[in-house]
XYZ file of C-alpha atoms in Angstrom:
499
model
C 35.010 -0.737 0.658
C 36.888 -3.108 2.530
C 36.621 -1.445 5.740
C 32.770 -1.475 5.318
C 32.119 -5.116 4.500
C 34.158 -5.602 7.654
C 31.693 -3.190 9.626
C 29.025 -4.989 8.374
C 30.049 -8.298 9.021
C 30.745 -7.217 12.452
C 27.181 -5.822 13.282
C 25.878 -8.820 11.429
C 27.446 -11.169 14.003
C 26.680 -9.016 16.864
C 23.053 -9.405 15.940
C 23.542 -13.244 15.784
C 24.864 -13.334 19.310
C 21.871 -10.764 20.370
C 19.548 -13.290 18.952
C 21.233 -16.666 20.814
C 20.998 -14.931 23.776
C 17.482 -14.651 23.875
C 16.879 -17.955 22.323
C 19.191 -19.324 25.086
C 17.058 -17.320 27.703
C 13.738 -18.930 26.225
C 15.796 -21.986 27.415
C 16.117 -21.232 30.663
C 12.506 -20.196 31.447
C 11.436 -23.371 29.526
C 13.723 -25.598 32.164
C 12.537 -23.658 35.182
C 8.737 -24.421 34.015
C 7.934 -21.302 32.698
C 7.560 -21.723 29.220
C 5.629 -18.228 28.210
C 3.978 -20.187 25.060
C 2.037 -22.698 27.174
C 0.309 -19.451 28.558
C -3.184 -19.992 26.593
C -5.165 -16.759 27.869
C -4.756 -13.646 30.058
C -7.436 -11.556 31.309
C -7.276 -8.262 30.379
C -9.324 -5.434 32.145
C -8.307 -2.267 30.672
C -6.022 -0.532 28.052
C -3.696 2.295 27.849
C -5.435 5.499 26.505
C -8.561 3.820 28.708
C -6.385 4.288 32.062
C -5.189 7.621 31.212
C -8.909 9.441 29.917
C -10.305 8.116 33.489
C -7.782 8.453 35.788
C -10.040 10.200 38.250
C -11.928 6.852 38.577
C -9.386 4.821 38.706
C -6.997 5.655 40.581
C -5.663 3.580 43.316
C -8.095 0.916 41.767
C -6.534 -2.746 40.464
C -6.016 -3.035 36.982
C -5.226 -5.871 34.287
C -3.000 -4.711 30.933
C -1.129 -6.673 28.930
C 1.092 -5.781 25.828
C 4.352 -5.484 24.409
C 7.353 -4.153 26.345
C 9.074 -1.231 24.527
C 10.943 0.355 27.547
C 13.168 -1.032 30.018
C 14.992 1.280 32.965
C 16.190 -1.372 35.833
C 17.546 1.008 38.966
C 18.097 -1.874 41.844
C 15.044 -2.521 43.676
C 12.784 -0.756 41.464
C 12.642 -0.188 37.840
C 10.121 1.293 34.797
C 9.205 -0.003 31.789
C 6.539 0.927 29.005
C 3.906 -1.570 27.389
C 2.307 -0.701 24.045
C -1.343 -1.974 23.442
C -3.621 -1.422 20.704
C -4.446 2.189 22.191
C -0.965 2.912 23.403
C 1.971 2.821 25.763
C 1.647 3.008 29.395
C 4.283 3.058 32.178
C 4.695 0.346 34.512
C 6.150 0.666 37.948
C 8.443 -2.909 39.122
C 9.003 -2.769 42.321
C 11.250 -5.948 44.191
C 9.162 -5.929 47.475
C 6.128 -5.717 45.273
C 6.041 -8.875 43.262
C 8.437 -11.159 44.568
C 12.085 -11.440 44.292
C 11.996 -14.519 41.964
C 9.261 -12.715 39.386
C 11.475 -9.240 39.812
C 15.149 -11.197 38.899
C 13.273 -12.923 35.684
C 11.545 -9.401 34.999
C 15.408 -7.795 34.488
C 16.087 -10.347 32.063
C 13.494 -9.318 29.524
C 13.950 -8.206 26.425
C 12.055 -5.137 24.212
C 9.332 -6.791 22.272
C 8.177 -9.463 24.860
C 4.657 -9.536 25.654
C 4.211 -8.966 29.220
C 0.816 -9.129 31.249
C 0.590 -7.091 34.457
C -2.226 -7.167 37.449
C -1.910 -3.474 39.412
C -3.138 -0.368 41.016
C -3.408 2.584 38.959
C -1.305 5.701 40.537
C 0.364 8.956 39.099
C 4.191 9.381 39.762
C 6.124 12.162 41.031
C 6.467 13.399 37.884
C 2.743 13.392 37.051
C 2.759 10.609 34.654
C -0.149 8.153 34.634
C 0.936 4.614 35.562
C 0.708 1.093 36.678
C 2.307 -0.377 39.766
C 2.889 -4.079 39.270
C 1.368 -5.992 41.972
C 1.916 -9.400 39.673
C 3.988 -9.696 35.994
C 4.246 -12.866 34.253
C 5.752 -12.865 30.611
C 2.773 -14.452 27.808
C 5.373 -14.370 24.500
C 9.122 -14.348 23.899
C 10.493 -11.972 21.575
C 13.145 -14.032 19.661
C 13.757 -11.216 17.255
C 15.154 -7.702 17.677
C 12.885 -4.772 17.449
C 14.353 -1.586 14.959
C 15.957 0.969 17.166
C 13.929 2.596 19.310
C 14.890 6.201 18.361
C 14.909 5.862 14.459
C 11.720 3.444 14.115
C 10.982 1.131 11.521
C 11.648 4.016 8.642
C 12.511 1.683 5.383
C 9.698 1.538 3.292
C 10.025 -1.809 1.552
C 10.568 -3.507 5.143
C 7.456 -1.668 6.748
C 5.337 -3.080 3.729
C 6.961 -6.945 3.636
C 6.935 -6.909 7.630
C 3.375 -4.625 8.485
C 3.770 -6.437 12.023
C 6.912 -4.472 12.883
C 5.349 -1.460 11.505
C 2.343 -1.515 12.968
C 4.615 -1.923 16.390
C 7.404 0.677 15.488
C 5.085 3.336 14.380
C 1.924 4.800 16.257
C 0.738 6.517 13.151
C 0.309 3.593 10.697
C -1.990 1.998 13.607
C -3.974 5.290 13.403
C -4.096 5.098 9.971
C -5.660 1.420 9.567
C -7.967 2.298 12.806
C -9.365 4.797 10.297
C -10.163 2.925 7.415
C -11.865 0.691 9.481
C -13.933 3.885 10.733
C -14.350 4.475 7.325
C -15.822 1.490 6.091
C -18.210 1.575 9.685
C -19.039 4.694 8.261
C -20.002 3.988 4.965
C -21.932 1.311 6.225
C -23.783 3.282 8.526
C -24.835 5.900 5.895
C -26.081 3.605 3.413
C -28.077 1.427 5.733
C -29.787 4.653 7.105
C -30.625 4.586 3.538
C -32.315 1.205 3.522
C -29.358 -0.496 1.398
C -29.160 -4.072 1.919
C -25.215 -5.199 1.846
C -24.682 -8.587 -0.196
C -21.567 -10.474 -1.205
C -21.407 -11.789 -4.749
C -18.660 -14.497 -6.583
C -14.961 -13.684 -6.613
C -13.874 -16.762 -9.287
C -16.297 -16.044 -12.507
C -16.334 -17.118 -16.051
C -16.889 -13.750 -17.670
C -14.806 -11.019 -15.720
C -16.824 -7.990 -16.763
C -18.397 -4.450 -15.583
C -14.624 -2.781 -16.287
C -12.165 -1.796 -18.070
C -8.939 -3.967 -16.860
C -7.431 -7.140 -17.448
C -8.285 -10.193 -15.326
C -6.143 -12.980 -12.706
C -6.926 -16.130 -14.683
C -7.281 -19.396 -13.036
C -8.621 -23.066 -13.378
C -11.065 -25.091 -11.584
C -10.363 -28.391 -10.938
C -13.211 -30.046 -9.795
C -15.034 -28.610 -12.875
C -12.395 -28.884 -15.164
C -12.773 -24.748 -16.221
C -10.638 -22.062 -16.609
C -12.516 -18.925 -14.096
C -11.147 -15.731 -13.843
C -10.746 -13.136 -10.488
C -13.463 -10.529 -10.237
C -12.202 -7.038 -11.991
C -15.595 -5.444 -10.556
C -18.665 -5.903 -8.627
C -21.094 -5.058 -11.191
C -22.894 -7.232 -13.115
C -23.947 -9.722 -10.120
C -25.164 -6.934 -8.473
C -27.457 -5.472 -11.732
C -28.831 -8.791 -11.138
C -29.763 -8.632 -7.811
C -31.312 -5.150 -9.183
C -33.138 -7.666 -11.735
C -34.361 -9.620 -8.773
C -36.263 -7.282 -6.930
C -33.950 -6.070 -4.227
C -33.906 -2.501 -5.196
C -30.960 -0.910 -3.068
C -28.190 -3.546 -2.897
C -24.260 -2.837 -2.486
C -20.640 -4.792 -1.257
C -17.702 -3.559 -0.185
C -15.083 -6.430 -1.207
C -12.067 -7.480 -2.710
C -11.323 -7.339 -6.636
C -8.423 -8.194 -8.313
C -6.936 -6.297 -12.186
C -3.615 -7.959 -13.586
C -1.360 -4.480 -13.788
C 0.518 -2.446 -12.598
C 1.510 -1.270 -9.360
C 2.281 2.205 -8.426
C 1.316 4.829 -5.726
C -2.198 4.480 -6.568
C -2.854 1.072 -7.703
C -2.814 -2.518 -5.999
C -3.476 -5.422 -8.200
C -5.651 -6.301 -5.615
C -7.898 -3.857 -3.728
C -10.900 -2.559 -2.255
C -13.827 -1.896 -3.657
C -17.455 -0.626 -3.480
C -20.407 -0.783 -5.758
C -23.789 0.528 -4.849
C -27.279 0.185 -7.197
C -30.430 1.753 -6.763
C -33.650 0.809 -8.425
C -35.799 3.651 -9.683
C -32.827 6.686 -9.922
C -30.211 8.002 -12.231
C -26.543 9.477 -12.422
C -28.018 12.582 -10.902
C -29.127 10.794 -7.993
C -25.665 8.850 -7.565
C -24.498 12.339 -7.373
C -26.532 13.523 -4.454
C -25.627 10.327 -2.625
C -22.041 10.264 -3.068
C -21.600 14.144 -2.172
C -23.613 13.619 1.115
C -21.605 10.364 1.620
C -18.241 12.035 1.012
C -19.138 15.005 3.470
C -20.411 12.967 6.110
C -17.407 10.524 5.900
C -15.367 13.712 6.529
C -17.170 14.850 9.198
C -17.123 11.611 11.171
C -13.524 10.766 10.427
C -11.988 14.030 10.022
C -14.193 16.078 12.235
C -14.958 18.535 9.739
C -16.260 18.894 6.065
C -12.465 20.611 5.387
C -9.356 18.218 5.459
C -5.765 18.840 4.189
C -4.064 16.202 2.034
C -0.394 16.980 1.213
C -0.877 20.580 2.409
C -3.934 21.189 0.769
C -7.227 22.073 2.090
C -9.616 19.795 0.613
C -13.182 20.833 0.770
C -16.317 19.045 0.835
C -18.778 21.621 2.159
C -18.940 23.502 -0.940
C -21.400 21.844 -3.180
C -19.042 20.156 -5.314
C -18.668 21.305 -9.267
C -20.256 19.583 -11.985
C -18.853 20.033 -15.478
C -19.172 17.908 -18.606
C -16.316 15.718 -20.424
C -16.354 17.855 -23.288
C -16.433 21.414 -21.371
C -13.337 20.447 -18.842
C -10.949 19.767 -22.349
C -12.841 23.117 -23.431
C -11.909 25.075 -20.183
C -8.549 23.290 -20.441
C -7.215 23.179 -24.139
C -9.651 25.391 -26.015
C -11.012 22.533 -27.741
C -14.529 22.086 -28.428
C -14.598 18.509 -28.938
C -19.099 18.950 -29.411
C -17.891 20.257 -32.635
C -15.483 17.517 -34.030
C -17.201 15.238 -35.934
C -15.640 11.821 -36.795
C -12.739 10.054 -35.869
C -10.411 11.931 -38.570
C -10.842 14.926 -37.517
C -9.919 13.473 -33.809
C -7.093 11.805 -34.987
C -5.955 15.182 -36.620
C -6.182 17.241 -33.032
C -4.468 14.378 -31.385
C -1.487 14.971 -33.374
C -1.099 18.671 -33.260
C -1.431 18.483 -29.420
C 0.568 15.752 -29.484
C -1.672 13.303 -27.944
C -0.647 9.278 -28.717
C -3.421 7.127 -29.789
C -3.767 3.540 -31.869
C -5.053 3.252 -34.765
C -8.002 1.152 -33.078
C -9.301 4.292 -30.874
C -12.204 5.269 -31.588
C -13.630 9.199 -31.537
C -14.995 9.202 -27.697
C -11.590 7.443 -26.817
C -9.488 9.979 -28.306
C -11.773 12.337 -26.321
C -11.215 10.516 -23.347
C -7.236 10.635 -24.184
C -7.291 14.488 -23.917
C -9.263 14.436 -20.777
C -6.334 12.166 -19.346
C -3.662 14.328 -20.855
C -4.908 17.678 -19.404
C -7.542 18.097 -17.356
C -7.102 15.232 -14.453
C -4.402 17.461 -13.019
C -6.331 20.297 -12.436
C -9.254 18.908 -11.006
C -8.626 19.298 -7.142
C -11.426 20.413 -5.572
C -13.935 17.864 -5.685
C -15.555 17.947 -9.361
C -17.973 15.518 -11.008
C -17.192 15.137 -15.130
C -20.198 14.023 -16.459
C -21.482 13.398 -19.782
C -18.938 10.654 -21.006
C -18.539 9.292 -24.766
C -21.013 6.648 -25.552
C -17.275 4.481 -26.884
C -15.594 4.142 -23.541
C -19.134 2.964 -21.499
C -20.453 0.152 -22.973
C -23.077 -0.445 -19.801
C -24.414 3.122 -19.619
C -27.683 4.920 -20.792
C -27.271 7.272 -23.640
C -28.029 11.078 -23.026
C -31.526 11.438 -24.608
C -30.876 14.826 -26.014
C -27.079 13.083 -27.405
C -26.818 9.768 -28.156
C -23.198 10.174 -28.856
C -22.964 10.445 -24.721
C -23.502 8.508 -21.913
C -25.533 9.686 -18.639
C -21.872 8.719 -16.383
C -20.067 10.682 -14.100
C -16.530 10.574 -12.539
C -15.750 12.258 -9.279
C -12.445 13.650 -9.588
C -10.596 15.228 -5.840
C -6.911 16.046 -5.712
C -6.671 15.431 -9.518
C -8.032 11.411 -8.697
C -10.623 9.267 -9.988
C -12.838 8.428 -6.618
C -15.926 6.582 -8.555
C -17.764 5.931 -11.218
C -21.392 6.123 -11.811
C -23.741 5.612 -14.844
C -27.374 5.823 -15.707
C -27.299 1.524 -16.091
C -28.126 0.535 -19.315
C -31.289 -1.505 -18.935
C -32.244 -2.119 -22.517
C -31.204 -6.049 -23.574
C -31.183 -4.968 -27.376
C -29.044 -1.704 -26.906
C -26.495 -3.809 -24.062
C -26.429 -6.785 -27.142
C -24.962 -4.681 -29.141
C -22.799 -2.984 -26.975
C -21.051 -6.098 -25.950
C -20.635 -6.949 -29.710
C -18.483 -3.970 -29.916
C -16.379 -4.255 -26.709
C -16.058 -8.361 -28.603
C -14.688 -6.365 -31.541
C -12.340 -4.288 -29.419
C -11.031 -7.211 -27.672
C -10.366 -8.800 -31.251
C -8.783 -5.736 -32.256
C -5.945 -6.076 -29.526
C -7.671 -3.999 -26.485
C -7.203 -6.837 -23.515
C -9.190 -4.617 -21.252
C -12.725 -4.671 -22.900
C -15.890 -6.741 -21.474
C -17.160 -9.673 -23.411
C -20.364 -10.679 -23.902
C -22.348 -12.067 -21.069
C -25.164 -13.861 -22.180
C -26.656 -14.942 -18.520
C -26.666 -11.254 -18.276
C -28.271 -10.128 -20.596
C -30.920 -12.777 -19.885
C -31.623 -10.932 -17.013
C -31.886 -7.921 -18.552
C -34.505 -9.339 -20.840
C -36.476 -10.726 -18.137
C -36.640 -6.540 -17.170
C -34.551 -4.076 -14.803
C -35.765 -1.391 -13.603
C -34.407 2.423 -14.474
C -30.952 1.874 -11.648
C -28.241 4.401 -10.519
C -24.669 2.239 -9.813
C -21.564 3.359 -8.477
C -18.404 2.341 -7.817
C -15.816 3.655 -5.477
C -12.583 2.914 -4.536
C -12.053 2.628 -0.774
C -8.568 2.597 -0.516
C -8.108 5.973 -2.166
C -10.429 7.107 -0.397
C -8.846 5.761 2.604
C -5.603 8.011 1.376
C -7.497 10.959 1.104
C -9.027 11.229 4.201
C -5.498 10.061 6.172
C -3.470 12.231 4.123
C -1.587 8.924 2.966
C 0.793 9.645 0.246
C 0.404 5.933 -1.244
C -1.663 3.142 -1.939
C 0.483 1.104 0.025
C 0.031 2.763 3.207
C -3.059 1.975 3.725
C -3.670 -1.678 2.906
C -2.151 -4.111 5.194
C -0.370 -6.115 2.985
C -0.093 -4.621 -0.500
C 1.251 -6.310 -2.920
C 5.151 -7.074 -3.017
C 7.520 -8.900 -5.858
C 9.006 -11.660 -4.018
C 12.754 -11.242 -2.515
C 13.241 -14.675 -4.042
C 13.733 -13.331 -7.996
């Protein structure tokens, strides 16, 4: 144990000397007028994968590139060394008798992780690789920290989340990753205005945190003296844009539930909501499979995808199957023919299902859905058909009032969205609210309260609407075959190293 602490105290003040030297050659530079931070701009004329895809053009022709040194071989007169940009790494060629004697002696001092910007002719070397030789190389940033080793990356999970800069240096594929959920979100955009949807952006502080199921951030005001809450959902603003004429209306933004955090939930993510005037559940299905296939198609290149070994789908026409039928195909239960809450309580405890006391019928349903039939739902499924108990903004079935016109898209046993038939009825969405008030009374946190400015708008008339909400950053997982949340926002959220 002993001998360790000493190895470790060793290393640790190796690294402090590593990190005084380059302080103390920041120093230098700074004395001999060539401070690299009073650089304020450097014009850059091409990038990495750029050079390489058109080499044909441009070779022998000058070039401007700029990035971060991660390679270094000095051998006398000449030497190598690789920049990465935001495409890539490309080799540079440092030749003495090329850019000065002065410029090439500072050059050797350099250190992996300084930003370098270099002015040269494009050429191949003798060993076919594509490269840069330097005509001029002047160093924009100091690196006064020390990059992970170059051979073992940046492979500590906690790190590459607290520190995404050194990630998104150390390792090629987390860049790749985030380039592709911007794609994505281009993409989505691109569908949905070729579908004459109008993208708006709504409150993130409200009084009345409604339109889910989750507990809110709370806050206060001060300049008007009032406690607000964080947005748990897009929803109801955007039933009122709905209200107001606009007909085809969505955002993609930030919302924010107080719990947990695990491999697939952020307090704070992404997400989408999308309403159409004049169309129902079913047509919130058509949309989102022809979204979800073309999103593949773009991003993936084809309608099939693997995540975590597993070829995902989306050319099929995906399955549609009712709450009540998946725990039928699943348990054997035919939950059409239970008829109160007794007799749901009673198959709750013979399958061993937990419940409170305060769950109601269609949330004892919903318990068994949870329980076992999310994990076999891989292929891409819509469950339709929900209990009229657990969607308190949703149209009733007309052939069962005891069910709501919803749907969930389930892929690789996740929830991807959630889309109703809206409620549009003032009376019916009254007393809804009354019961989610009870709920709340009754000790469920996570139900909606009444919203009275809502349902003024309701009463002043909204057209039959299809909404839908997705979650991007699952989505985002699926189609990068990310393994958690985490990976694929920037900066998820972290408990701080200070408790």
């Amino acid at each position: 144990m002993a001998g360790q602490q000493n190895q470790n105290a060793s290393q640790q003040d190796n690294t402090n000397q590593l990190l005084q030297i380059r302080r103390e050659k920041l120093i230098g530079l700074q004395q001999r007028d060539k401070n690299p931070y009073q650089i304020t701009k450097y014009d850059v004329t091409h990038h990495s994968i750029e050079i390489k895809d058109n080499f044909e053009t441009l070779e022998g022709q000058t070039v401007s590139v700029a990035g971060r040194m991660m390679f270094k071989r000095v051998m006398g007169k000449a030497s190598f060394c690789n920049i990465r940009d935001r495409q890539g790494d490309i080799q540079i060629y440092v030749a003495r008798d090329s850019i000065g004697e002065e410029a090439y002696a500072d050059f050797k001092k350099y250190d992996m992780g300084d930003i370098l910007g270099i002015s040269g002719t494009v050429f191949k070397t003798r060993m076919g690789e594509i490269s840069v030789h330097a005509d001029q190389l002047i160093l924009l940033s100091k690196s006064l920290q020390i990059l992970p080793e170059k051979f073992h990356g940046l492979t500590d999970t906690d790190i590459r989340y607290r520190q995404r800069y050194v990630d998104l240096i150390m390792n090629p594929d987390v860049r790749e990753t985030f380039r592709k959920r911007s794609q994505i979100i281009r993409e989505i955009r691109n569908f949905l205005d070729a579908r004459d949807f109008m993208e708006v952006e709504t409150p993130m502080l409200v009084s009345n945190a409604g339109g889910a199921a989750a507990r809110p951030f709370e806050t206060h005001y001060n300049a008007l003296d009032e406690d607000v809450k964080l947005r748990i959902s897009l929803e109801l603003y955007l039933k009122r844009l709905i209200v107001g004429g606009m007909e085809r209306v969505y955002e993609i933004g930030r919302v924010f539930r107080n719990e947990g955090v695990d491999t697939r939930h952020n307090p704070e993510f992404t997400l989408m909501e999308l309403y159409q005037a004049y169309t129902d559940y079913e047509g919130m299905m058509e949309l989102t499979e022809s979204m979800f296939r073309y999103l593949a198609e773009k991003v993936c290149g084809s309608s099939k995808f693997t995540y975590n070994g597993i070829e995902i789908d989306f050319g099929k026409p995906f399955e549609r199957i009712t709450m009540t039928d998946c725990i039928k195909k699943y348990t054997g239960i035919d939950f059409d023919t239970v008829p109160d809450v007794e007799a749901a309580r009673a198959l709750a405890k013979e399958h061993h299902v937990e419940y409170e006391e305060r769950h109601t019928r269609g949330e004892i349903i919903n318990l068994f859905f949870e329980e076992f039939c999310e994990k076999n739902l891989v292929q891409p499924t819509f469950v339709m058909d929900h209990p009229l108990e657990i969607s308190p903004l949703t149209k009733k079935k007309p052939s069962d009032p005891t069910k709501v016109e919803r749907f969930e898209l389930f892929i690789n046993t996740w929830e991807m969205c959630n889309a109703y038939s809206e409620l549009n009825d003032p009376i019916d969405q009254r007393e809804r609210f009354a019961a989610q008030d009870a709920a709340f009374a009754a000790g469920n946190e996570e139900a909606n309260h009444t919203d009275e400015d809502f349902l003024n708008a309701l009463e002043i008339g909204m057209p039959p609407t299809g909404g839908i909400g997705y979650g991007i950053d699952r989505l985002v997982m699926l189609l990068t075959d990310s393994q958690a949340i985490r990976d694929v926002i920037l900066f998820p959220t972290m408990k701080s190293l200070e408790k």
